[in-house]
């Protein structure tokens, strides 16, 4: 498949060609990687294209033509190669069937850019303009990547997503070294990998439903049970979670379970994946009493800070802003507001603030907790 001269790449549609391309890459190389995927009517993202780049060579790999399987694992999943990606969270989820634990060594350029003073959440296009002096076309952003054949414009767009990662990576590595932030960046990349590898879902999904923070413990445990069922079922059926139960209905059912199957059917109308079999399963789940063990193992939902906690939150935010200024880091990178709110309400140090953030923040913020 021919590409414009600005973004030439090998089109790979069989396993032998992929393995030959990978075999030419040194074990300790820095390999650029990106994906194109679709996620319209499914729980799992559908990999539509895989882009690789190394030392001026680029490849567009067609996962619809053959089973990539574990071909990437020896080089990227287990060896010393560095996998260079930009804003990798969704790509890591898409790649989970190919790299179950993610790349062995991940270098996320968006995270790196934040550590070197380029702002939080910078786009690949902006990063290319800043570090490579090139302007990228956004024309294929909403393209249908499942269609075949791909157009020359689609292929060029996809290839350019990895073409500039080499020079971006080299510059960011040096800037991280100069600022002494290499270890912090590596730690955040590992955190990103762990988050993406949670294939069984969040064990405490109710914690995201802050509207239920003042519910009794038994109702929160029921909400957890319902949301866990929704997650398991959505994965099994490969449908978006809201197609089974949207958040509004989940809260309503957990707070006031239906008295009959017909009532559940009536209340669940409009949930396109909540079929007869799922309704029966859900009704039985909601009808079963919450056990003491369920209540004990259900983490309480953190509410919004009130009173002294709200005052402490303001003081903590000032400390974070001041420290962020001293470290030349975006405040949101140093300490996301969500984590700060959770800490001031629960007085339990959030997992999100472990590692280097704990060393920097724990003593300062702990001293501000309401008495």
C-alpha positions as CSV (number, residue, x, y, z in Angstrom):
1,X,0.0,0.0,0.0
2,X,1.7,3.2,-1.2
3,X,2.0,6.1,1.1
4,X,3.0,9.8,0.5
5,X,6.7,10.4,0.6
6,X,6.2,12.3,3.9
7,X,5.3,9.1,5.7
8,X,6.4,5.9,4.0
9,X,5.8,2.6,5.9
10,X,5.7,-1.1,5.2
11,X,2.2,-2.6,5.0
12,X,2.3,-5.9,6.9
13,X,-0.6,-8.3,6.6
14,X,0.9,-11.7,7.6
15,X,2.8,-13.0,10.6
16,X,5.9,-14.0,8.7
17,X,6.4,-10.4,7.5
18,X,5.8,-9.1,11.0
19,X,8.3,-11.4,12.6
20,X,10.9,-10.5,9.9
21,X,10.3,-6.8,10.6
22,X,10.7,-7.3,14.4
23,X,13.7,-9.6,14.0
24,X,15.7,-6.7,12.4
25,X,15.1,-4.5,15.6
26,X,17.9,-4.7,18.2
27,X,16.8,-6.1,21.6
28,X,17.5,-2.9,23.4
29,X,16.0,-0.5,20.8
30,X,13.6,2.3,21.4
31,X,10.5,1.3,19.4
32,X,7.7,3.8,18.6
33,X,4.2,2.3,18.9
34,X,0.7,3.5,18.4
35,X,-2.7,2.0,17.6
36,X,-5.8,2.9,15.8
37,X,-8.9,1.3,17.3
38,X,-12.7,1.5,17.3
39,X,-15.0,1.4,20.3
40,X,-18.5,2.1,19.3
41,X,-20.7,-0.8,20.3
42,X,-18.4,-3.0,22.4
43,X,-16.8,-3.2,25.8
44,X,-13.4,-4.0,24.5
45,X,-11.7,-1.7,22.1
46,X,-11.2,-3.3,18.6
47,X,-7.7,-3.0,17.4
48,X,-7.9,-1.8,13.8
49,X,-4.2,-1.0,13.0
50,X,-0.9,-1.2,14.8
51,X,1.9,1.2,14.0
52,X,5.6,0.6,14.7
53,X,8.7,2.6,14.1
54,X,12.4,2.2,14.7
55,X,15.5,3.9,13.3
56,X,13.7,5.5,10.3
57,X,11.8,2.3,9.5
58,X,8.0,2.2,10.0
59,X,5.3,-0.4,9.7
60,X,1.6,-0.5,9.5
61,X,0.3,-3.9,10.7
62,X,-3.1,-5.1,9.8
63,X,-4.6,-7.1,12.7
64,X,-7.8,-7.7,10.6
65,X,-5.7,-9.8,8.1
66,X,-4.0,-12.2,10.5
67,X,-3.7,-13.1,14.2
68,X,-0.8,-11.1,15.6
69,X,-0.9,-13.3,18.7
70,X,2.2,-13.1,20.9
71,X,4.6,-11.9,18.2
72,X,5.3,-8.6,20.1
73,X,5.9,-10.3,23.4
74,X,9.6,-11.3,23.0
75,X,10.8,-7.8,21.9
76,X,8.4,-5.4,23.7
77,X,6.8,-7.5,26.5
78,X,9.9,-9.2,28.0
79,X,13.1,-7.7,26.7
80,X,15.0,-4.5,27.4
81,X,13.5,-2.6,24.5
82,X,11.8,0.7,25.4
83,X,8.3,1.1,23.9
84,X,7.7,4.8,23.2
85,X,4.1,5.8,23.1
86,X,2.1,9.0,23.5
87,X,-0.9,9.1,26.0
88,X,-0.8,5.4,26.2
89,X,-3.7,4.5,28.5
90,X,-6.3,3.5,25.9
91,X,-3.6,2.0,23.6
92,X,-2.5,-0.2,26.5
93,X,-6.0,-1.4,27.0
94,X,-6.3,-2.1,23.3
95,X,-3.0,-4.0,23.2
96,X,-3.9,-6.2,26.3
97,X,-4.6,-9.3,24.2
98,X,-1.1,-9.0,22.6
99,X,0.8,-7.6,25.6
100,X,-1.2,-8.7,28.7
101,X,1.2,-6.9,31.2
102,X,1.9,-4.0,28.8
103,X,5.4,-3.2,27.4
104,X,8.2,-4.3,29.7
105,X,9.6,-0.7,29.6
106,X,7.1,2.0,28.7
107,X,8.1,5.6,27.9
108,X,5.0,7.8,27.7
109,X,5.9,11.1,25.9
110,X,2.8,12.9,27.3
111,X,3.8,12.1,30.9
112,X,7.4,13.0,30.1
113,X,6.4,16.4,28.6
114,X,4.5,17.2,31.8
115,X,7.6,16.5,33.9
116,X,9.8,18.8,31.8
117,X,7.5,21.9,31.9
118,X,5.4,21.4,28.8
119,X,2.1,21.3,30.5
120,X,-0.3,18.6,31.5
121,X,-2.0,16.5,28.8
122,X,-0.2,18.0,25.8
123,X,-1.4,16.5,22.5
124,X,0.9,14.6,20.2
125,X,0.3,17.2,17.5
126,X,1.4,20.0,19.8
127,X,4.4,18.0,20.9
128,X,5.5,17.3,17.3
129,X,5.1,21.0,16.5
130,X,7.2,22.0,19.6
131,X,10.0,19.4,19.4
132,X,10.1,18.4,15.7
133,X,9.0,21.6,14.1
134,X,6.3,19.9,12.0
135,X,2.6,20.5,11.5
136,X,0.4,17.4,11.5
137,X,-2.9,17.2,9.7
138,X,-5.9,16.3,11.9
139,X,-8.0,15.2,8.9
140,X,-8.3,11.5,9.8
141,X,-9.0,11.9,13.5
142,X,-12.5,10.5,13.2
143,X,-11.7,8.0,10.4
144,X,-13.2,4.5,10.1
145,X,-10.2,2.4,10.8
146,X,-12.0,-0.9,10.4
147,X,-12.6,-0.3,6.7
148,X,-10.4,-2.0,4.1
149,X,-8.6,-1.0,2.1
150,X,-7.4,2.0,4.1
151,X,-7.0,5.1,2.0
152,X,-3.5,6.6,1.3
153,X,-4.5,9.5,3.6
154,X,-5.4,7.2,6.4
155,X,-2.1,5.3,6.1
156,X,-0.1,8.5,6.0
157,X,-1.9,9.8,9.1
158,X,-1.3,6.6,10.9
159,X,2.4,6.4,10.0
160,X,3.0,10.0,11.1
161,X,1.8,9.0,14.6
162,X,5.1,7.1,15.1
163,X,7.4,8.9,12.7
164,X,8.2,11.7,15.1
165,X,8.3,9.7,18.3
166,X,12.0,8.9,17.9
167,X,13.1,12.6,18.0
168,X,10.6,13.4,20.7
169,X,11.8,10.5,22.8
170,X,15.4,11.5,22.5
171,X,14.8,15.1,23.5
172,X,12.5,14.3,26.4
173,X,15.0,11.7,27.8
174,X,17.6,14.4,27.9
175,X,15.3,17.0,29.4
176,X,14.2,14.5,32.1
177,X,17.9,13.8,32.9
178,X,18.7,17.5,33.2
179,X,15.8,18.0,35.6
180,X,16.5,14.8,37.6
181,X,13.0,13.6,36.8
182,X,13.8,10.3,35.0
183,X,13.0,8.1,38.0
184,X,9.7,9.9,38.7
185,X,8.7,9.5,35.0
186,X,9.5,5.8,35.0
187,X,7.4,5.3,38.1
188,X,4.4,7.0,36.6
189,X,4.7,4.9,33.5
190,X,4.7,1.8,35.6
191,X,1.7,3.1,37.4
192,X,-0.1,3.6,34.1
193,X,0.8,0.0,33.0
194,X,-0.6,-1.4,36.3
195,X,-3.8,0.6,35.9
196,X,-4.3,-0.7,32.3
197,X,-3.6,-4.3,33.3
198,X,-6.6,-4.5,35.7
199,X,-8.4,-6.9,33.5
200,X,-10.9,-7.9,36.2
201,X,-12.2,-4.4,36.7
202,X,-12.2,-2.2,39.8
203,X,-12.8,-4.2,43.0
204,X,-14.5,-1.1,44.6
205,X,-16.5,0.5,41.7
206,X,-19.0,2.1,44.1
207,X,-16.3,4.6,45.2
208,X,-16.8,6.5,42.0
209,X,-20.5,7.1,42.8
210,X,-20.1,10.1,45.2
211,X,-23.9,10.7,45.1
212,X,-24.2,7.6,47.3
213,X,-21.7,8.8,49.9
214,X,-24.3,9.3,52.6
215,X,-26.1,6.0,52.0
216,X,-26.1,3.4,54.8
217,X,-23.3,0.8,54.6
218,X,-25.6,-1.9,53.4
219,X,-26.9,0.2,50.5
220,X,-23.3,1.0,49.5
221,X,-22.5,-2.8,49.6
222,X,-25.5,-3.5,47.4
223,X,-24.4,-0.8,44.9
224,X,-21.0,-2.4,44.8
225,X,-22.5,-5.8,44.1
226,X,-24.6,-4.3,41.3
227,X,-21.8,-2.4,39.7
228,X,-19.5,-5.4,39.9
229,X,-22.2,-7.5,38.2
230,X,-22.5,-4.8,35.5
231,X,-18.8,-4.9,34.8
232,X,-18.6,-8.7,34.7
233,X,-21.6,-8.9,32.4
234,X,-20.4,-6.1,30.1
235,X,-17.1,-7.9,29.7
236,X,-18.7,-11.3,29.0
237,X,-21.2,-9.9,26.5
238,X,-18.7,-7.4,25.1
239,X,-21.1,-4.4,25.3
240,X,-20.6,-1.0,26.9
241,X,-21.5,-0.9,30.6
242,X,-24.3,1.8,30.1
243,X,-26.1,-0.6,27.6
244,X,-26.7,-2.9,30.5
245,X,-27.4,-0.4,33.3
246,X,-26.5,3.3,33.2
247,X,-25.3,5.0,36.3
248,X,-28.7,6.7,37.1
249,X,-30.5,3.3,37.0
250,X,-27.7,1.6,39.0
251,X,-28.2,4.1,41.8
252,X,-32.0,3.8,41.7
253,X,-31.9,-0.1,41.7
254,X,-29.4,-0.3,44.5
255,X,-31.3,2.2,46.7
256,X,-34.7,0.7,46.0
257,X,-34.5,-2.8,44.5
258,X,-37.5,-3.9,42.4
259,X,-40.2,-6.0,44.0
260,X,-40.7,-8.1,40.9
261,X,-39.2,-9.0,37.5
262,X,-41.9,-7.0,35.8
263,X,-41.0,-3.9,37.8
264,X,-37.3,-4.4,36.9
265,X,-38.3,-4.7,33.2
266,X,-40.4,-1.5,33.4
267,X,-37.6,0.4,35.2
268,X,-34.9,-1.0,32.8
269,X,-36.6,0.0,29.6
270,X,-34.2,1.7,27.2
271,X,-31.2,-0.3,28.4
272,X,-30.5,-2.0,25.1
273,X,-28.4,-4.9,26.4
274,X,-30.5,-5.7,29.5
275,X,-32.3,-8.7,27.9
276,X,-34.5,-11.3,29.6
277,X,-31.6,-13.5,30.8
278,X,-29.7,-10.5,32.2
279,X,-32.8,-9.2,34.0
280,X,-33.4,-12.5,35.7
281,X,-29.8,-12.7,36.8
282,X,-29.9,-9.1,38.0
283,X,-33.2,-9.5,39.8
284,X,-31.8,-12.5,41.8
285,X,-28.8,-10.5,42.6
286,X,-30.8,-7.6,44.0
287,X,-33.2,-9.8,45.9
288,X,-30.4,-11.5,47.9
289,X,-29.8,-9.9,51.3
290,X,-26.5,-8.1,51.9
291,X,-24.2,-10.1,54.2
292,X,-22.2,-8.7,57.0
293,X,-19.0,-9.8,55.2
294,X,-20.0,-7.8,52.1
295,X,-20.5,-4.7,54.3
296,X,-17.2,-5.2,56.0
297,X,-15.3,-5.5,52.7
298,X,-17.0,-2.6,50.9
299,X,-15.0,0.5,51.0
300,X,-17.0,3.6,52.0
301,X,-17.7,6.1,49.3
302,X,-15.8,9.3,50.0
303,X,-18.2,12.3,50.1
304,X,-17.6,15.9,49.2
305,X,-15.5,17.8,51.8
306,X,-17.6,19.7,54.3
307,X,-16.9,22.0,57.2
308,X,-13.3,21.5,58.6
309,X,-12.5,19.1,55.8
310,X,-13.4,21.8,53.2
311,X,-11.2,24.3,55.0
312,X,-8.3,21.7,55.2
313,X,-8.8,21.0,51.5
314,X,-8.2,24.7,50.7
315,X,-5.0,24.7,52.8
316,X,-3.8,21.5,51.2
317,X,-4.4,22.9,47.7
318,X,-2.3,25.9,48.6
319,X,0.5,23.6,49.7
320,X,0.3,21.6,46.5
321,X,0.3,24.7,44.3
322,X,3.3,26.1,46.2
323,X,5.3,22.8,45.9
324,X,4.3,22.5,42.2
325,X,5.7,25.9,41.6
326,X,9.0,25.1,43.4
327,X,9.3,21.8,41.4
328,X,8.2,23.3,38.1
329,X,5.4,20.7,37.8
330,X,1.8,21.1,36.9
331,X,-0.2,20.9,40.2
332,X,-2.5,18.3,38.6
333,X,0.5,16.1,38.0
334,X,1.9,16.5,41.5
335,X,-1.4,15.9,43.2
336,X,-4.8,15.4,41.3
337,X,-7.6,17.2,43.1
338,X,-9.6,14.0,43.3
339,X,-6.9,12.4,45.4
340,X,-6.7,15.4,47.6
341,X,-10.4,15.4,48.2
342,X,-10.3,11.6,49.0
343,X,-7.5,12.1,51.5
344,X,-9.1,15.0,53.4
345,X,-12.4,13.1,53.7
346,X,-11.1,9.6,54.6
347,X,-7.8,10.5,56.2
348,X,-6.4,7.5,54.3
349,X,-3.4,8.1,52.1
350,X,-4.6,7.5,48.5
351,X,-2.9,4.8,46.3
352,X,-2.6,7.5,43.6
353,X,-0.2,9.4,45.8
354,X,2.2,6.6,46.7
355,X,5.8,6.5,45.5
356,X,7.6,9.7,44.8
357,X,4.5,11.7,45.6
358,X,4.4,10.2,49.1
359,X,7.9,11.4,49.7
360,X,7.2,14.9,48.6
361,X,3.7,15.4,50.0
362,X,2.9,13.1,52.9
363,X,4.3,15.0,55.8
364,X,3.1,18.4,54.5
365,X,-0.4,17.3,53.8
366,X,-0.8,15.0,56.8
367,X,-0.1,18.0,59.1
368,X,-3.2,19.7,57.7
369,X,-5.7,16.9,58.2
370,X,-8.7,18.1,60.3
371,X,-8.3,17.1,64.0
